[in-house]
Amino acid sequence: MSKKILVWFRNDLRLHDNEMLVEAIAKSDSILPVYIIDSRIFGETKYGTQKTGSIRAQFMLESISDLRNSLKQIGGNLLVAEGKPEEILPVLVQEYEVNEVYHHREVAEEETQISTLVENGLWKLRINLKHFIGHTLYNKEDLPFPIKDIPDAFNLFKKKIERDAIIKPCFLAPDRINVAEVIDWGNIPTLTNLELIPQEKDIRSDFEFIGGETGGITTLQKVIVAMQQAASAKNLILASKLSAWLAMGCLSPRKVYWEIKKMEGMPNTKAIFNHILLGLLWRDYFRFMFKKYGNTFFKPEGFGNQGIVDEVNTTENFNSWKNGHTGFAIVDAVMNELNQTGYISNIARQTAALYLINNLEVSWVLGAAYFEEKLIDYNPASNWGNWANMAGVGNDQKTKSVFDLDKNIKSLDPKGNYALTWAS
Ligand SMILES: Cc1cc2nc3c(=O)[nH]c(=O)nc-3n(C[C@H](O)[C@H](O)[C@H](O)COP(=O)(O)OP(=O)(O)OC[C@H]3O[C@@H](n4cnc5c(N)ncnc54)[C@H](O)[C@@H]3O)c2cc1C
């Protein structure tokens, strides 16, 4: 009997460096690539914010469409369905006589809970759900310590991991696949189908986020070109703007690492290399911390105590912050840019967070929930982990003392141009 493996794509929308896909192809006669648009990601949070705003939703739809096109180019396709994976996958398994299901494991509770529900549903059919790990630069099994012993202090984590762990090479993208015979591969919905209102691109933004592996690789190539230019012109561009593609899995962190590593030894590129690598290490760190501590990151008290929260004025202060109406020009500019584009720099994120927490005395969880709605690069571990750190309730409590609003403002907007550009 021929073997069929269902490949359930989630935040891993790429062909390159995708162990799950490579193994599925190697161990089967045909595969069934599936993406399920889970309506739960469009719901409302308990803080009254939306789980997914239209900018990230658009990026997600583009990423699905790009993956479908890439699969078609190598002889395949992508089955797209809307609903709950735990209901749809068992049906597909029976309909297409699938022998095993592959997917990537996530770390935050809602996502892992869905895996558990799927696993239970498949278990009743005596079908195995195989878990892969492909979201981090360092694989969990290559760390020099078990998850429970990972140092809480980022600097120690970084030191040990760089000394004692290895970064694996990338898996090659397949150049041919054999897929199951499917009559209806399903349509990719539009934002309007999902009851979201499309947002016009803001002309003040000089950067285009087009979802999908193709857009991710193009942006990575631009980073490489910037590094080559830096080698001759000392023209340093520090923010790579790769985060949205990394979050949706259109780019693997290993791919980013090995591509920028090729520039090693070229003059003036070390600063960019170190900056991007540092970012990727923070990204790994928060993911591993989520694995270690789970839901503690979603609790207002986190690992400590936030301090003063002005409960009486919370709603008013939170609303003025969200809408860029605090009267504090730089914070308003940051929030306007976020609302219009879905992307703000790390320093801008820190500035908005510090102001909400310390000046407006609003609980950090509201800010984190709003970023969850708006950020094009949202991922649970990076967002809630960074917010908890900003509030001083993260697992590395020392981090709070390093944040300084005035210093941030000087570096974000030394000449006042930024506040002017994003004044409304
Ligand atoms: C309050 C707050 C919320 C944040 N929420 C998110 C989020 O939801 N998703 C997200 O990807 N990043 C988040 N960050 C981290 C960081 O701001 C963004 O990753 C970064 O600004 C993206 O821009 P870039 O791609 O140019 O990053 P670069 O500076 O070029 O860094 C390279 C990559 O490293 C990762 N990275 C860099 N800094 C961090 C960091 N501090 N924590 C985790 N990963 C990092 C990103 O994947 C990034 O693409 C948050 C930071 C703060 C302060």
Short mmCIF file of C-alpha atoms and ligand atoms in Angstrom, two decimals:
data_model
loop_
_atom_site.label_atom_id
_atom_site.label_comp_id
_atom_site.label_asym_id
_atom_site.label_seq_id
_atom_site.Cartn_x
_atom_site.Cartn_y
_atom_site.Cartn_z
CA MET A 1 0.00 0.00 0.00
CA SER A 2 1.32 3.46 -0.84
CA LYS A 3 2.07 5.81 2.03
CA LYS A 4 0.48 9.27 2.21
CA ILE A 5 1.56 11.99 4.65
CA LEU A 6 -0.50 15.07 5.36
CA VAL A 7 1.77 18.09 5.88
CA TRP A 8 -0.06 20.60 8.04
CA PHE A 9 1.51 24.04 7.49
CA ARG A 10 1.20 26.63 10.24
CA ASN A 11 3.83 29.31 10.91
CA ASP A 12 6.27 27.59 8.56
CA LEU A 13 5.12 28.88 5.17
CA ARG A 14 8.24 28.06 3.17
CA LEU A 15 9.96 25.41 1.09
CA HIS A 16 13.53 26.19 2.19
CA ASP A 17 14.91 24.78 5.43
CA ASN A 18 11.72 22.90 6.16
CA GLU A 19 12.61 19.57 7.74
CA MET A 20 8.96 18.58 8.04
CA LEU A 21 8.45 18.87 4.29
CA VAL A 22 11.74 17.18 3.39
CA GLU A 23 11.01 14.23 5.67
CA ALA A 24 7.41 13.92 4.48
CA ILE A 25 8.58 13.72 0.89
CA ALA A 26 11.31 11.21 1.74
CA LYS A 27 9.04 8.91 3.74
CA SER A 28 5.92 8.83 1.56
CA ASP A 29 4.71 8.09 -1.91
CA SER A 30 2.63 11.25 -1.95
CA ILE A 31 1.93 14.14 0.39
CA LEU A 32 -1.10 16.29 1.08
CA PRO A 33 -0.01 19.87 1.91
CA VAL A 34 -2.71 21.65 3.94
CA TYR A 35 -3.18 25.09 5.47
CA ILE A 36 -6.16 25.79 7.71
CA ILE A 37 -7.32 29.32 8.38
CA ASP A 38 -8.50 29.01 11.94
CA SER A 39 -11.31 31.45 12.68
CA ARG A 40 -10.17 31.64 16.32
CA ILE A 41 -7.23 33.83 15.35
CA PHE A 42 -9.66 36.59 14.37
CA GLY A 43 -11.55 36.70 17.65
CA GLU A 44 -11.57 39.34 20.36
CA THR A 45 -9.23 39.10 23.35
CA LYS A 46 -10.36 39.50 26.93
CA TYR A 47 -8.85 42.99 26.79
CA GLY A 48 -11.25 44.08 24.03
CA THR A 49 -8.55 44.09 21.33
CA GLN A 50 -8.60 41.97 18.18
CA LYS A 51 -6.30 38.96 17.96
CA THR A 52 -5.33 39.72 14.37
CA GLY A 53 -5.67 43.08 12.66
CA SER A 54 -6.05 43.52 8.91
CA ILE A 55 -2.38 44.32 8.18
CA ARG A 56 -1.08 41.02 9.56
CA ALA A 57 -4.05 39.12 8.13
CA GLN A 58 -3.19 40.48 4.68
CA PHE A 59 0.44 39.43 5.13
CA MET A 60 -0.75 35.96 6.14
CA LEU A 61 -3.02 35.59 3.08
CA GLU A 62 -0.16 36.67 0.81
CA SER A 63 2.12 34.14 2.49
CA ILE A 64 -0.38 31.31 1.95
CA SER A 65 -0.82 32.30 -1.68
CA ASP A 66 2.96 32.45 -2.21
CA LEU A 67 3.40 28.99 -0.68
CA ARG A 68 0.69 27.62 -2.95
CA ASN A 69 2.46 29.09 -5.99
CA SER A 70 5.82 27.68 -4.91
CA LEU A 71 4.31 24.24 -4.39
CA LYS A 72 2.66 24.42 -7.81
CA GLN A 73 6.02 25.22 -9.40
CA ILE A 74 7.40 21.89 -8.17
CA GLY A 75 4.37 19.87 -9.19
CA GLY A 76 2.20 20.25 -6.10
CA ASN A 77 -0.47 22.46 -4.58
CA LEU A 78 -1.77 23.56 -1.19
CA LEU A 79 -5.18 22.59 0.12
CA VAL A 80 -6.65 25.63 1.87
CA ALA A 81 -9.58 25.24 4.24
CA GLU A 82 -11.26 27.46 6.84
CA GLY A 83 -12.29 26.18 10.26
CA LYS A 84 -10.83 24.32 13.20
CA PRO A 85 -7.83 22.06 12.53
CA GLU A 86 -9.06 19.52 15.10
CA GLU A 87 -12.28 19.13 13.08
CA ILE A 88 -10.90 19.43 9.55
CA LEU A 89 -7.76 17.30 9.77
CA PRO A 90 -9.48 14.05 10.87
CA VAL A 91 -11.95 14.48 7.99
CA LEU A 92 -9.13 14.99 5.47
CA VAL A 93 -7.22 12.02 6.89
CA GLN A 94 -10.18 9.75 6.24
CA GLU A 95 -11.13 11.24 2.89
CA TYR A 96 -7.61 10.96 1.45
CA GLU A 97 -6.57 7.81 3.33
CA VAL A 98 -3.65 9.53 4.99
CA ASN A 99 -1.23 7.43 7.07
CA GLU A 100 0.44 10.12 9.16
CA VAL A 101 0.23 13.87 9.84
CA TYR A 102 3.28 16.16 10.23
CA HIS A 103 3.38 19.62 11.75
CA HIS A 104 5.61 22.11 13.55
CA ARG A 105 5.26 22.52 17.26
CA GLU A 106 4.49 25.95 18.73
CA VAL A 107 5.23 27.18 22.25
CA ALA A 108 2.34 29.39 23.42
CA GLU A 109 -0.65 27.79 25.07
CA GLU A 110 -3.40 28.46 22.53
CA GLU A 111 -1.30 27.02 19.71
CA THR A 112 -0.08 23.98 21.64
CA GLN A 113 -3.64 23.35 22.82
CA ILE A 114 -4.75 23.12 19.19
CA SER A 115 -2.00 20.55 18.55
CA THR A 116 -3.27 18.53 21.51
CA LEU A 117 -6.85 18.63 20.20
CA VAL A 118 -5.67 17.54 16.76
CA GLU A 119 -3.53 14.81 18.31
CA ASN A 120 -6.54 13.49 20.27
CA GLY A 121 -8.77 13.54 17.19
CA LEU A 122 -6.19 11.69 15.11
CA TRP A 123 -5.47 9.22 17.87
CA LYS A 124 -9.07 8.01 17.65
CA LEU A 125 -8.33 7.18 14.00
CA ARG A 126 -5.03 5.54 15.02
CA ILE A 127 -3.10 8.19 13.13
CA ASN A 128 0.07 9.72 14.50
CA LEU A 129 0.69 13.47 14.64
CA LYS A 130 4.44 13.98 14.31
CA HIS A 131 5.94 17.13 15.80
CA PHE A 132 8.83 19.03 14.24
CA ILE A 133 10.86 21.91 15.66
CA GLY A 134 11.92 24.45 13.10
CA HIS A 135 11.34 27.94 14.43
CA THR A 136 14.59 28.69 16.18
CA LEU A 137 18.20 29.33 15.21
CA TYR A 138 19.40 26.72 17.69
CA ASN A 139 17.53 23.45 17.92
CA LYS A 140 16.28 22.55 21.37
CA GLU A 141 18.19 19.25 21.31
CA ASP A 142 21.45 21.03 20.45
CA LEU A 143 21.36 23.29 23.52
CA PRO A 144 23.99 22.63 26.18
CA PHE A 145 21.23 22.38 28.82
CA PRO A 146 17.70 20.98 29.13
CA ILE A 147 14.88 23.54 28.79
CA LYS A 148 14.29 23.60 32.55
CA ASP A 149 17.91 24.65 33.16
CA ILE A 150 18.17 27.38 30.52
CA PRO A 151 19.64 30.47 32.23
CA ASP A 152 17.02 33.16 32.89
CA ALA A 153 19.53 35.94 32.36
CA PHE A 154 19.79 36.67 28.64
CA ASN A 155 23.51 37.45 28.76
CA LEU A 156 24.33 34.13 30.36
CA PHE A 157 22.05 32.31 27.91
CA LYS A 158 23.85 34.03 25.02
CA LYS A 159 27.31 33.34 26.38
CA LYS A 160 26.69 29.65 26.96
CA ILE A 161 24.81 29.01 23.76
CA GLU A 162 27.43 30.72 21.60
CA ARG A 163 30.18 28.78 23.32
CA ASP A 164 28.62 25.33 23.51
CA ALA A 165 25.90 24.96 20.86
CA ILE A 166 25.94 24.65 17.10
CA ILE A 167 23.75 26.12 14.37
CA LYS A 168 22.75 23.39 11.96
CA PRO A 169 22.92 23.83 8.19
CA CYS A 170 19.67 24.48 6.32
CA PHE A 171 17.60 21.75 4.71
CA LEU A 172 17.47 22.17 0.94
CA ALA A 173 14.16 23.16 -0.64
CA PRO A 174 12.61 20.25 -2.56
CA ASP A 175 12.59 20.62 -6.34
CA ARG A 176 9.82 18.09 -7.02
CA ILE A 177 6.89 16.76 -5.04
CA ASN A 178 4.21 14.22 -5.58
CA VAL A 179 0.87 15.25 -4.11
CA ALA A 180 -2.37 13.40 -3.48
CA GLU A 181 -5.11 13.67 -6.08
CA VAL A 182 -7.44 16.43 -4.92
CA ILE A 183 -10.46 17.71 -6.80
CA ASP A 184 -10.95 20.98 -4.95
CA TRP A 185 -7.86 22.60 -3.44
CA GLY A 186 -9.99 25.40 -1.94
CA ASN A 187 -9.90 29.17 -2.36
CA ILE A 188 -7.77 31.57 -0.40
CA PRO A 189 -10.20 34.06 1.15
CA THR A 190 -9.85 37.82 0.89
CA LEU A 191 -9.76 40.17 3.86
CA THR A 192 -13.37 41.07 3.16
CA ASN A 193 -14.33 37.37 3.29
CA LEU A 194 -12.73 37.34 6.73
CA GLU A 195 -14.78 40.41 7.70
CA LEU A 196 -11.69 42.58 7.94
CA ILE A 197 -11.33 45.99 6.36
CA PRO A 198 -8.35 46.28 3.97
CA GLN A 199 -6.00 49.12 4.91
CA GLU A 200 -4.45 51.37 2.26
CA LYS A 201 -0.66 51.52 2.19
CA ASP A 202 0.60 54.67 3.89
CA ILE A 203 2.81 56.65 1.51
CA ARG A 204 5.01 57.78 4.41
CA SER A 205 6.29 54.24 4.73
CA ASP A 206 9.26 53.57 2.47
CA PHE A 207 9.16 49.82 2.99
CA GLU A 208 6.92 47.16 1.54
CA PHE A 209 5.95 44.02 3.44
CA ILE A 210 4.71 41.45 0.95
CA GLY A 211 3.92 38.18 2.64
CA GLY A 212 5.50 34.91 1.53
CA GLU A 213 8.82 33.17 1.12
CA THR A 214 9.49 35.07 -2.13
CA GLY A 215 9.15 38.46 -0.42
CA GLY A 216 11.19 37.23 2.54
CA ILE A 217 14.07 36.06 0.38
CA THR A 218 14.00 39.32 -1.60
CA THR A 219 14.22 41.29 1.65
CA LEU A 220 17.06 39.08 2.87
CA GLN A 221 18.89 39.74 -0.40
CA LYS A 222 18.45 43.49 0.20
CA VAL A 223 20.07 43.05 3.60
CA ILE A 224 23.01 41.31 1.91
CA VAL A 225 23.31 44.14 -0.62
CA ALA A 226 23.23 46.64 2.27
CA MET A 227 26.05 44.67 3.88
CA GLN A 228 28.06 44.74 0.64
CA GLN A 229 27.54 48.49 0.40
CA ALA A 230 28.54 48.92 4.02
CA ALA A 231 31.77 47.17 3.15
CA SER A 232 32.69 50.01 0.83
CA ALA A 233 30.69 52.99 2.06
CA LYS A 234 30.32 52.48 5.80
CA ASN A 235 26.62 52.79 5.15
CA LEU A 236 25.20 50.85 8.09
CA ILE A 237 21.58 49.77 8.05
CA LEU A 238 20.93 48.08 11.33
CA ALA A 239 17.25 47.11 11.25
CA SER A 240 16.86 44.26 8.79
CA LYS A 241 13.02 44.40 8.84
CA LEU A 242 12.95 40.61 8.45
CA SER A 243 10.77 40.04 11.50
CA ALA A 244 7.40 39.60 9.75
CA TRP A 245 8.77 36.86 7.48
CA LEU A 246 10.49 35.19 10.40
CA ALA A 247 7.28 35.28 12.45
CA MET A 248 5.18 33.66 9.71
CA GLY A 249 7.95 31.15 8.99
CA CYS A 250 8.43 32.45 5.42
CA LEU A 251 12.11 32.71 6.35
CA SER A 252 13.96 30.37 8.65
CA PRO A 253 16.32 31.97 11.16
CA ARG A 254 19.03 29.55 10.01
CA LYS A 255 18.65 30.75 6.44
CA VAL A 256 19.11 34.35 7.64
CA TYR A 257 22.13 33.35 9.72
CA TRP A 258 23.94 31.39 7.01
CA GLU A 259 23.28 34.07 4.37
CA ILE A 260 24.65 36.92 6.48
CA LYS A 261 27.51 34.69 7.61
CA LYS A 262 28.72 34.57 3.99
CA MET A 263 29.65 38.25 4.41
CA GLU A 264 32.03 37.41 7.26
CA GLY A 265 35.40 39.04 6.84
CA MET A 266 34.15 41.87 4.61
CA PRO A 267 35.08 45.26 6.07
CA ASN A 268 32.44 47.18 8.07
CA THR A 269 29.90 44.34 8.04
CA LYS A 270 30.58 43.02 11.53
CA ALA A 271 28.23 45.51 13.19
CA ILE A 272 25.27 44.48 11.01
CA PHE A 273 26.08 40.81 11.41
CA ASN A 274 26.30 41.10 15.19
CA HIS A 275 23.13 43.18 15.36
CA ILE A 276 21.03 40.68 13.40
CA LEU A 277 22.54 37.72 15.24
CA LEU A 278 21.79 39.38 18.57
CA GLY A 279 18.16 39.84 17.48
CA LEU A 280 17.91 36.18 16.46
CA LEU A 281 19.30 35.17 19.86
CA TRP A 282 16.70 37.29 21.66
CA ARG A 283 14.08 35.63 19.51
CA ASP A 284 15.33 32.14 20.47
CA TYR A 285 15.61 33.19 24.10
CA PHE A 286 11.98 34.26 24.41
CA ARG A 287 10.81 31.11 22.65
CA PHE A 288 12.80 28.90 25.00
CA MET A 289 11.59 30.92 27.99
CA PHE A 290 8.01 30.32 26.88
CA LYS A 291 8.79 26.64 26.71
CA LYS A 292 10.28 26.82 30.20
CA TYR A 293 7.64 28.95 31.91
CA GLY A 294 4.55 28.77 29.68
CA ASN A 295 1.65 30.95 30.70
CA THR A 296 3.45 33.03 33.32
CA PHE A 297 4.25 35.46 30.50
CA PHE A 298 0.57 36.24 29.95
CA LYS A 299 -0.13 37.11 33.60
CA PRO A 300 -0.14 40.80 34.65
CA GLU A 301 2.07 40.03 37.64
CA GLY A 302 4.37 37.88 35.46
CA PHE A 303 7.40 36.92 37.52
CA GLY A 304 7.17 39.93 39.83
CA ASN A 305 5.05 42.97 40.47
CA GLN A 306 4.47 45.73 37.93
CA GLY A 307 4.09 48.53 40.46
CA ILE A 308 1.54 51.33 40.21
CA VAL A 309 -1.44 50.86 37.91
CA ASP A 310 -3.92 53.73 37.64
CA GLU A 311 -7.11 51.69 37.51
CA VAL A 312 -9.44 54.71 37.52
CA ASN A 313 -7.99 56.22 34.34
CA THR A 314 -6.97 53.01 32.62
CA THR A 315 -9.58 53.03 29.85
CA GLU A 316 -9.08 56.69 28.99
CA ASN A 317 -5.28 56.46 29.09
CA PHE A 318 -5.21 53.23 27.12
CA ASN A 319 -7.49 54.68 24.43
CA SER A 320 -5.45 57.86 24.07
CA TRP A 321 -2.28 55.76 23.75
CA LYS A 322 -3.78 53.39 21.16
CA ASN A 323 -5.04 56.24 19.04
CA GLY A 324 -1.90 58.36 19.23
CA HIS A 325 -3.67 61.06 21.27
CA THR A 326 -1.58 61.23 24.41
CA GLY A 327 -0.27 64.71 23.61
CA PHE A 328 3.30 63.41 23.92
CA ALA A 329 4.47 63.90 20.33
CA ILE A 330 6.96 61.08 20.00
CA VAL A 331 4.70 58.45 21.52
CA ASP A 332 1.80 59.61 19.37
CA ALA A 333 4.04 59.36 16.31
CA VAL A 334 5.04 55.80 17.23
CA MET A 335 1.43 54.76 17.66
CA ASN A 336 0.40 56.44 14.39
CA GLU A 337 3.14 54.59 12.53
CA LEU A 338 2.12 51.31 14.16
CA ASN A 339 -1.56 51.82 13.34
CA GLN A 340 -0.82 52.77 9.73
CA THR A 341 1.88 50.26 8.83
CA GLY A 342 1.98 47.42 11.39
CA TYR A 343 5.74 47.86 11.83
CA ILE A 344 7.76 50.02 14.20
CA SER A 345 11.42 49.69 15.16
CA ASN A 346 12.56 48.06 18.38
CA ILE A 347 13.37 51.42 19.96
CA ALA A 348 9.92 52.75 18.99
CA ARG A 349 8.28 49.68 20.57
CA GLN A 350 10.24 50.27 23.75
CA THR A 351 9.33 53.95 23.79
CA ALA A 352 5.60 53.27 23.44
CA ALA A 353 5.74 50.52 26.06
CA LEU A 354 7.69 52.59 28.61
CA TYR A 355 5.29 55.50 28.25
CA LEU A 356 2.21 53.32 28.65
CA ILE A 357 3.58 51.52 31.69
CA ASN A 358 5.39 54.31 33.55
CA ASN A 359 3.74 57.56 32.50
CA LEU A 360 0.16 56.47 31.86
CA GLU A 361 0.30 53.76 34.53
CA VAL A 362 -1.68 51.30 32.44
CA SER A 363 -1.13 47.57 32.91
CA TRP A 364 1.41 46.26 30.40
CA VAL A 365 -0.89 43.39 29.38
CA LEU A 366 -3.20 45.86 27.63
CA GLY A 367 -0.27 47.20 25.62
CA ALA A 368 0.85 43.69 24.75
CA ALA A 369 -2.67 42.78 23.63
CA TYR A 370 -2.83 45.88 21.43
CA PHE A 371 0.55 45.07 19.84
CA GLU A 372 -0.77 41.54 19.24
CA GLU A 373 -3.56 43.02 17.16
CA LYS A 374 -1.46 45.52 15.24
CA LEU A 375 2.05 44.15 14.70
CA ILE A 376 2.73 42.61 11.31
CA ASP A 377 5.46 40.50 12.94
CA TYR A 378 3.53 39.45 16.04
CA ASN A 379 4.52 36.22 17.65
CA PRO A 380 3.46 35.34 21.20
CA ALA A 381 6.89 34.69 22.71
CA SER A 382 8.64 37.79 21.30
CA ASN A 383 5.74 40.10 22.04
CA TRP A 384 4.67 39.01 25.52
CA GLY A 385 8.26 38.27 26.54
CA ASN A 386 9.49 41.74 25.52
CA TRP A 387 6.49 43.45 27.14
CA ALA A 388 6.97 41.56 30.40
CA ASN A 389 10.62 42.62 30.39
CA MET A 390 9.69 46.26 29.74
CA ALA A 391 7.29 46.13 32.68
CA GLY A 392 9.97 44.63 34.90
CA VAL A 393 7.95 41.46 35.45
CA GLY A 394 9.90 39.26 33.04
CA ASN A 395 11.94 36.30 34.17
CA ASP A 396 15.15 38.33 33.82
CA GLN A 397 14.25 41.10 36.25
CA LYS A 398 17.53 42.92 35.74
CA THR A 399 16.47 44.03 32.27
CA LYS A 400 14.12 46.78 33.50
CA SER A 401 16.90 48.99 34.78
CA VAL A 402 18.42 49.32 31.30
CA PHE A 403 15.42 51.12 29.82
CA ASP A 404 15.43 54.91 29.75
CA LEU A 405 12.66 56.84 27.98
CA ASP A 406 14.68 60.03 27.44
CA LYS A 407 17.59 58.11 25.97
CA ASN A 408 15.22 56.24 23.69
CA ILE A 409 13.63 59.44 22.43
CA LYS A 410 17.01 60.94 21.61
CA SER A 411 18.02 57.95 19.59
CA LEU A 412 14.62 57.45 17.91
CA ASP A 413 14.18 61.06 16.87
CA PRO A 414 17.35 63.13 17.29
CA LYS A 415 16.14 65.98 15.03
CA GLY A 416 12.38 65.80 15.53
CA ASN A 417 11.71 64.62 11.96
CA TYR A 418 10.11 61.37 13.02
CA ALA A 419 7.53 63.06 15.25
CA LEU A 420 6.70 65.47 12.42
CA THR A 421 6.35 62.73 9.81
CA TRP A 422 3.99 60.64 11.92
CA ALA A 423 2.17 63.52 13.61
CA SER A 424 -1.21 62.12 12.63
C1 LIG B 1 7.31 45.80 23.44
C2 LIG B 1 7.94 44.98 22.34
C3 LIG B 1 7.17 44.06 21.60
C4 LIG B 1 7.77 43.30 20.60
N1 LIG B 1 6.99 42.41 19.88
C5 LIG B 1 7.57 41.64 18.91
C6 LIG B 1 6.81 40.70 18.17
O1 LIG B 1 5.62 40.47 18.40
N2 LIG B 1 7.43 40.01 17.16
C7 LIG B 1 8.77 40.18 16.88
O2 LIG B 1 9.29 39.53 15.97
N3 LIG B 1 9.52 41.02 17.61
C8 LIG B 1 8.98 41.77 18.61
N4 LIG B 1 9.75 42.65 19.31
C9 LIG B 1 11.20 42.63 19.11
C10 LIG B 1 11.79 43.62 18.09
O3 LIG B 1 11.32 44.90 18.34
C11 LIG B 1 11.48 43.24 16.65
O4 LIG B 1 11.78 41.89 16.41
C12 LIG B 1 12.33 44.07 15.69
O5 LIG B 1 12.10 45.45 15.92
C13 LIG B 1 11.98 43.73 14.26
O6 LIG B 1 12.71 44.54 13.38
P1 LIG B 1 13.87 43.94 12.49
O7 LIG B 1 13.36 42.78 11.73
O8 LIG B 1 14.46 45.07 11.73
O9 LIG B 1 14.89 43.43 13.58
P2 LIG B 1 16.48 43.30 13.55
O10 LIG B 1 16.98 44.30 14.50
O11 LIG B 1 17.03 43.32 12.17
O12 LIG B 1 16.73 41.86 14.20
C14 LIG B 1 16.75 40.64 13.41
C15 LIG B 1 15.64 39.71 13.90
O13 LIG B 1 15.86 39.33 15.25
C16 LIG B 1 14.60 39.23 15.96
N5 LIG B 1 14.62 40.20 17.06
C17 LIG B 1 15.28 41.38 17.14
N6 LIG B 1 15.11 41.94 18.35
C18 LIG B 1 14.34 41.10 19.07
C19 LIG B 1 13.81 41.12 20.39
N7 LIG B 1 14.07 42.10 21.26
N8 LIG B 1 13.00 40.10 20.78
C20 LIG B 1 12.73 39.08 19.94
N9 LIG B 1 13.22 39.00 18.69
C21 LIG B 1 14.01 39.99 18.25
C22 LIG B 1 13.52 39.55 14.92
O14 LIG B 1 13.01 38.36 14.42
C23 LIG B 1 14.27 40.36 13.88
O15 LIG B 1 13.70 40.28 12.61
C24 LIG B 1 9.16 43.44 20.33
C25 LIG B 1 9.91 44.36 21.08
C26 LIG B 1 9.31 45.12 22.06
C27 LIG B 1 10.15 46.09 22.83
#
